[in-house]
Amino acid sequence: MPDSKTRIIVSGAAGRMGQAILRLASDDPTFEIVGGLENAANCGNSQTIHSAGKKYPLASTMAELNPPPDSVLIEFTTPEATRIHLAEAVSANLKIIVGTTGLTETDQAAIREAAMKLPVLFAANMSAGVNVLLGVVSRLAAALPDYDIEIVEMHHRLKADAPSGTALALGESAAAGRGKKLSEIVRHGREGIVGQRPSGELGMHAVRGGDVAGDHTVIFAGQGERIEVIHRAQSRDTFAAGALRAARFLSAQKPGLYSMKDALGLA
Ligand code: NAD
């Protein structure tokens, strides 16, 4: 294998993101797919997973897969599975990309702790467009301090967490532009006699339906005008391509916590 190949393990291999990552990596000779991880129920009796006419080892535990050290684990699963795989990545001396959303504060502390021992990249959204947008939103929030900020996101009906990790990241960027933390100013939805909107509040609204891959709108509403910044993911391939770009970046890094800004050269 040429040194330039990046070895990857795809966790959540039968899921929507796992399938997109396997398909793109199968077609890219710069990646070597060590195998896929799936939960035991989804593995059934199968020890292989197919993508783009090729087959790869499939396992329900890291021990079964036995990846070479320095392989990059790409994790798009559930918070519960991510917790287990993070610990296993540390034991097996891997590198890990975490794309799973809905993580708790404790999970995020575990990610920071793991990053002291191995290279870790965490991003709630791996698309290049959204990562550029995070900076734009922060600058707009700072430049328009009196404008009301509302974030509206829409995703497919199967999404487990709300609001989306991307909406929270956009909210954190907007809040940072105002010198605040999102938790100090966020208001999730409104119902009933809610009264006048307090200035400085940041409204957050989650819409669910159909098969929407991910739409986010950040509204800056002033007197007599408003700006709406919209990002629409037309397919999951944008996130999958970002995850592979992140894997290639991470394979050359020392232990530490990295973001998509680092992988995209925006930091
Ligand atoms: P999905 O439900 O289609 O896939 C998740 C897969 O993980 C399933 O196949 C499931 O069986 C598997 N899984 C569950 N437990 C497991 C375990 N213990 N070991 C191995 N596999 C296990 O979901 P999805 O749409 O692919 O999204 C997965 C996660 O990624 C969600 O949290 C979602 O919000 C997030 N996501 C992040 C980005 C990003 O850019 N960061 C983009 C899209 C989705």
Coordinates of C-alpha atoms and ligand atoms in Angstrom, one line a residue:
M1 CA 0.0 0.0 0.0
P2 CA 1.5 3.4 -0.9
D3 CA 2.1 5.7 2.1
S4 CA -0.4 8.2 0.8
K5 CA -3.4 5.9 1.4
T6 CA -5.6 6.8 4.3
R7 CA -6.9 3.7 6.2
I8 CA -10.5 4.2 7.4
I9 CA -13.0 2.3 9.5
V10 CA -16.7 3.3 8.8
S11 CA -18.8 3.2 12.0
G12 CA -22.5 3.0 11.4
A13 CA -21.7 1.4 8.1
A14 CA -25.3 0.5 7.2
G15 CA -26.7 3.9 8.1
R16 CA -27.4 6.8 5.8
M17 CA -24.0 8.6 6.4
G18 CA -22.1 5.3 6.6
Q19 CA -23.4 4.2 3.2
A20 CA -22.5 7.5 1.6
I21 CA -19.0 7.5 3.0
L22 CA -18.4 3.8 1.9
R23 CA -19.6 4.6 -1.6
L24 CA -17.4 7.7 -2.0
A25 CA -14.3 6.0 -0.4
S26 CA -14.8 2.9 -2.5
D27 CA -14.3 5.0 -5.6
D28 CA -11.3 6.9 -4.3
P29 CA -7.9 5.0 -4.6
T30 CA -6.4 7.3 -1.9
F31 CA -8.5 5.4 0.8
E32 CA -8.2 1.9 2.1
I33 CA -11.4 0.7 3.8
V34 CA -10.4 -1.5 6.7
G35 CA -14.0 -2.4 7.4
G36 CA -17.3 -1.3 8.8
L37 CA -18.8 -1.3 12.3
E38 CA -22.5 -1.9 12.9
N39 CA -24.6 -2.8 15.9
A40 CA -25.1 -6.5 16.3
A41 CA -28.8 -6.4 15.3
N42 CA -27.9 -4.7 11.9
C43 CA -24.9 -7.1 11.3
G44 CA -27.1 -10.2 11.5
N45 CA -25.0 -13.1 10.4
S46 CA -23.2 -11.1 7.8
Q47 CA -19.5 -10.5 8.1
T48 CA -19.2 -8.3 5.0
I49 CA -20.7 -5.1 3.7
H50 CA -21.0 -4.2 0.1
S51 CA -20.6 -0.9 -1.5
A52 CA -20.0 0.2 -5.2
G53 CA -19.6 -3.5 -6.2
K54 CA -16.8 -4.2 -3.6
K55 CA -17.1 -5.9 -0.2
Y56 CA -15.5 -5.1 3.1
P57 CA -15.2 -6.8 6.5
L58 CA -18.2 -5.9 8.8
A59 CA -18.1 -6.4 12.6
S60 CA -20.0 -5.3 15.7
T61 CA -16.9 -4.8 17.9
M62 CA -13.6 -3.1 17.3
A63 CA -11.8 -6.2 18.6
E64 CA -13.3 -8.3 15.8
L65 CA -12.2 -5.8 13.2
N66 CA -8.8 -5.5 14.7
P67 CA -7.7 -2.4 12.7
P68 CA -4.1 -1.4 12.3
P69 CA -3.0 1.5 14.7
D70 CA -3.3 4.9 13.1
S71 CA -6.4 3.9 11.1
V72 CA -9.0 6.7 11.1
L73 CA -12.3 5.7 12.6
I74 CA -15.2 7.7 11.0
E75 CA -18.1 7.8 13.4
F76 CA -21.6 8.6 12.4
T77 CA -23.8 6.6 14.7
T78 CA -25.7 7.4 18.0
P79 CA -24.4 9.1 21.1
E80 CA -24.4 5.7 23.0
A81 CA -22.3 4.0 20.3
T82 CA -20.0 7.0 19.9
R83 CA -19.2 6.8 23.7
I84 CA -18.1 3.2 23.3
H85 CA -16.1 3.7 20.1
L86 CA -14.3 6.7 21.5
A87 CA -13.0 4.6 24.3
E88 CA -12.1 1.8 21.9
A89 CA -10.3 4.2 19.6
V90 CA -8.1 5.3 22.5
S91 CA -7.3 1.6 23.4
A92 CA -6.5 0.7 19.8
N93 CA -4.4 3.8 19.2
L94 CA -6.6 5.0 16.3
K95 CA -7.5 8.5 15.1
I96 CA -11.2 9.4 15.2
I97 CA -13.6 11.7 13.4
V98 CA -16.9 12.3 15.3
G99 CA -19.8 13.4 13.2
T100 CA -22.6 12.1 15.5
T101 CA -24.8 14.8 16.9
G102 CA -27.0 15.0 20.0
L103 CA -23.9 14.5 22.2
T104 CA -24.2 15.6 25.9
E105 CA -21.7 17.9 27.7
T106 CA -20.2 14.8 29.3
D107 CA -19.7 13.3 25.9
Q108 CA -18.0 16.4 24.7
A109 CA -15.7 16.4 27.8
A110 CA -14.9 12.7 26.9
I111 CA -13.9 13.9 23.4
R112 CA -11.6 16.6 24.8
E113 CA -10.0 14.0 27.1
A114 CA -9.5 11.5 24.3
A115 CA -7.9 14.3 22.2
M116 CA -5.0 14.4 24.7
K117 CA -4.1 10.9 23.6
L118 CA -5.0 10.8 19.9
P119 CA -6.0 13.1 17.1
V120 CA -9.7 13.8 17.2
L121 CA -11.8 15.9 14.8
F122 CA -15.4 16.8 15.9
A123 CA -17.8 18.7 13.7
A124 CA -21.6 18.8 13.9
N125 CA -21.5 19.6 10.1
M126 CA -18.7 18.4 7.8
S127 CA -19.8 20.4 4.7
A128 CA -17.4 23.1 3.5
G129 CA -20.3 25.6 2.9
V130 CA -21.6 25.4 6.5
N131 CA -18.1 25.8 7.9
V132 CA -17.6 29.0 5.9
L133 CA -21.1 30.1 7.0
L134 CA -20.2 29.8 10.7
G135 CA -17.7 32.6 10.2
V136 CA -20.1 34.7 8.2
V137 CA -22.9 34.4 10.8
S138 CA -20.5 35.5 13.6
R139 CA -19.5 38.6 11.6
L140 CA -23.1 39.5 10.8
A141 CA -24.1 39.1 14.4
A142 CA -21.3 41.4 15.5
A143 CA -21.9 44.0 12.7
L144 CA -25.7 44.2 13.3
P145 CA -25.9 44.2 17.2
D146 CA -29.6 45.4 17.3
Y147 CA -31.0 42.9 14.8
D148 CA -33.1 40.0 16.0
I149 CA -31.6 36.6 15.3
E150 CA -33.8 33.5 14.6
I151 CA -32.5 30.1 13.3
V152 CA -34.9 27.7 11.5
E153 CA -33.7 24.2 10.5
M154 CA -35.5 21.5 8.6
H155 CA -34.5 17.8 8.5
H156 CA -35.9 14.4 7.4
R157 CA -38.6 12.8 9.6
L158 CA -36.2 10.1 11.0
K159 CA -33.7 12.6 12.6
A160 CA -33.4 11.7 16.3
D161 CA -32.1 15.0 17.9
A162 CA -33.5 18.5 17.8
P163 CA -32.4 21.2 17.2
S164 CA -29.8 19.9 14.8
G165 CA -26.1 20.1 15.8
T166 CA -25.6 22.5 12.9
A167 CA -28.3 24.8 14.1
L168 CA -26.6 24.8 17.6
A169 CA -23.2 25.5 16.0
L170 CA -24.7 28.4 13.9
G171 CA -26.3 29.6 17.2
E172 CA -22.9 29.4 19.0
S173 CA -21.3 31.4 16.2
A174 CA -24.0 34.1 16.3
A175 CA -23.8 34.3 20.1
A176 CA -20.0 34.5 20.0
G177 CA -20.3 37.5 17.5
R178 CA -22.3 39.2 20.3
G179 CA -19.8 38.2 23.0
K180 CA -22.3 35.7 24.6
K181 CA -22.7 32.0 24.9
L182 CA -25.7 30.4 23.1
S183 CA -27.1 29.0 26.4
E184 CA -27.4 32.6 27.8
I185 CA -29.7 33.9 24.9
V186 CA -31.3 30.9 23.2
R187 CA -35.1 30.4 23.1
H188 CA -36.3 27.1 21.7
G189 CA -39.7 27.7 19.9
R190 CA -42.6 29.8 21.1
E191 CA -46.1 29.0 22.1
G192 CA -49.0 30.8 23.8
I193 CA -49.0 34.4 25.0
V194 CA -45.3 34.9 24.8
G195 CA -45.3 38.7 24.9
Q196 CA -42.8 41.0 23.3
R197 CA -39.6 39.5 22.0
P198 CA -36.8 40.4 24.4
S199 CA -33.9 42.1 22.5
G200 CA -30.8 40.0 22.5
E201 CA -32.8 36.7 22.4
L202 CA -31.9 34.1 19.8
G203 CA -34.9 32.0 18.6
M204 CA -34.3 28.4 17.5
H205 CA -36.9 26.4 15.6
A206 CA -36.7 22.7 14.4
V207 CA -39.0 21.5 11.5
R208 CA -39.2 17.8 10.6
G209 CA -40.6 16.1 7.5
G210 CA -40.0 13.9 4.5
D211 CA -36.4 13.2 3.4
V212 CA -34.8 16.7 3.7
A213 CA -31.0 16.2 4.1
G214 CA -30.6 19.5 6.0
D215 CA -31.7 23.1 5.5
H216 CA -30.6 25.9 7.8
T217 CA -31.7 29.6 7.7
V218 CA -30.3 32.3 9.9
I219 CA -32.5 35.4 10.0
F220 CA -31.2 38.8 11.0
A221 CA -34.3 41.0 11.3
G222 CA -33.9 44.8 11.8
Q223 CA -36.2 47.8 11.4
G224 CA -37.3 48.0 7.7
E225 CA -35.1 45.1 6.4
R226 CA -33.9 41.6 7.1
I227 CA -31.1 39.4 6.0
E228 CA -31.6 35.6 5.5
V229 CA -28.6 33.4 5.1
I230 CA -29.7 30.0 3.8
H231 CA -27.8 26.7 3.5
R232 CA -29.4 23.7 1.8
A233 CA -27.6 20.3 1.7
Q234 CA -28.9 18.7 -1.5
S235 CA -27.6 15.3 -0.5
R236 CA -25.5 13.6 2.2
D237 CA -22.6 13.4 -0.2
T238 CA -21.5 16.9 0.9
F239 CA -21.1 15.6 4.5
A240 CA -19.5 12.4 3.4
A241 CA -17.0 14.2 1.2
G242 CA -16.2 16.5 4.1
A243 CA -15.7 13.5 6.4
L244 CA -13.3 11.9 4.0
R245 CA -11.4 15.2 3.6
A246 CA -11.3 15.3 7.4
A247 CA -9.9 11.7 7.6
R248 CA -7.1 12.6 5.1
F249 CA -6.3 15.7 7.2
L250 CA -6.4 13.8 10.5
S251 CA -4.2 10.9 9.3
A252 CA -1.2 13.3 9.3
Q253 CA -1.9 15.0 12.7
K254 CA -0.5 14.6 16.2
P255 CA -2.9 14.1 19.2
G256 CA -5.2 17.1 19.7
L257 CA -8.7 18.3 19.1
Y258 CA -9.3 19.6 15.5
S259 CA -12.3 21.1 13.8
M260 CA -13.5 21.2 10.1
K261 CA -12.0 24.7 10.1
D262 CA -8.6 23.0 10.5
A263 CA -9.3 20.4 7.9
L264 CA -10.5 23.0 5.4
G265 CA -7.6 25.4 6.1
L266 CA -10.0 28.1 7.4
A267 CA -8.5 28.3 11.0
Ligands
NAD1 P1 -28.6 6.5 10.6 O1 -29.6 6.1 11.7 O2 -29.0 6.3 9.2 O3 -27.3 5.6 10.8 C1 -26.7 5.4 12.1 C2 -26.2 4.0 12.0 O4 -25.4 3.7 13.2 C3 -27.3 2.9 11.9 O5 -27.0 2.0 10.8 C4 -27.1 2.1 13.2 O6 -27.5 0.8 13.2 C5 -25.6 2.3 13.5 N1 -25.3 2.0 14.9 C6 -26.1 2.2 16.0 N2 -25.4 1.7 17.1 C7 -24.2 1.2 16.6 C8 -23.1 0.6 17.3 N3 -23.1 0.3 18.6 N4 -22.0 0.2 16.5 C9 -22.0 0.5 15.2 N5 -23.1 1.1 14.5 C10 -24.1 1.4 15.2 O7 -28.2 8.0 10.9 P2 -27.4 9.0 9.9 O8 -28.4 9.8 9.2 O9 -26.4 8.3 9.2 O10 -26.8 10.0 11.0 C11 -25.9 9.4 12.0 C12 -25.5 10.6 12.9 O11 -24.7 11.5 12.2 C13 -26.6 11.4 13.5 O12 -26.2 11.8 14.8 C14 -26.7 12.6 12.6 O13 -27.3 13.7 13.2 C15 -25.2 12.8 12.3 N6 -24.9 13.6 11.1 C16 -23.9 14.4 11.1 C17 -23.5 15.1 10.0 C18 -22.2 15.9 10.1 O14 -21.9 16.5 9.0 N7 -21.5 16.0 11.2 C19 -24.2 14.9 8.8 C20 -25.3 14.0 8.8 C21 -25.6 13.4 9.9

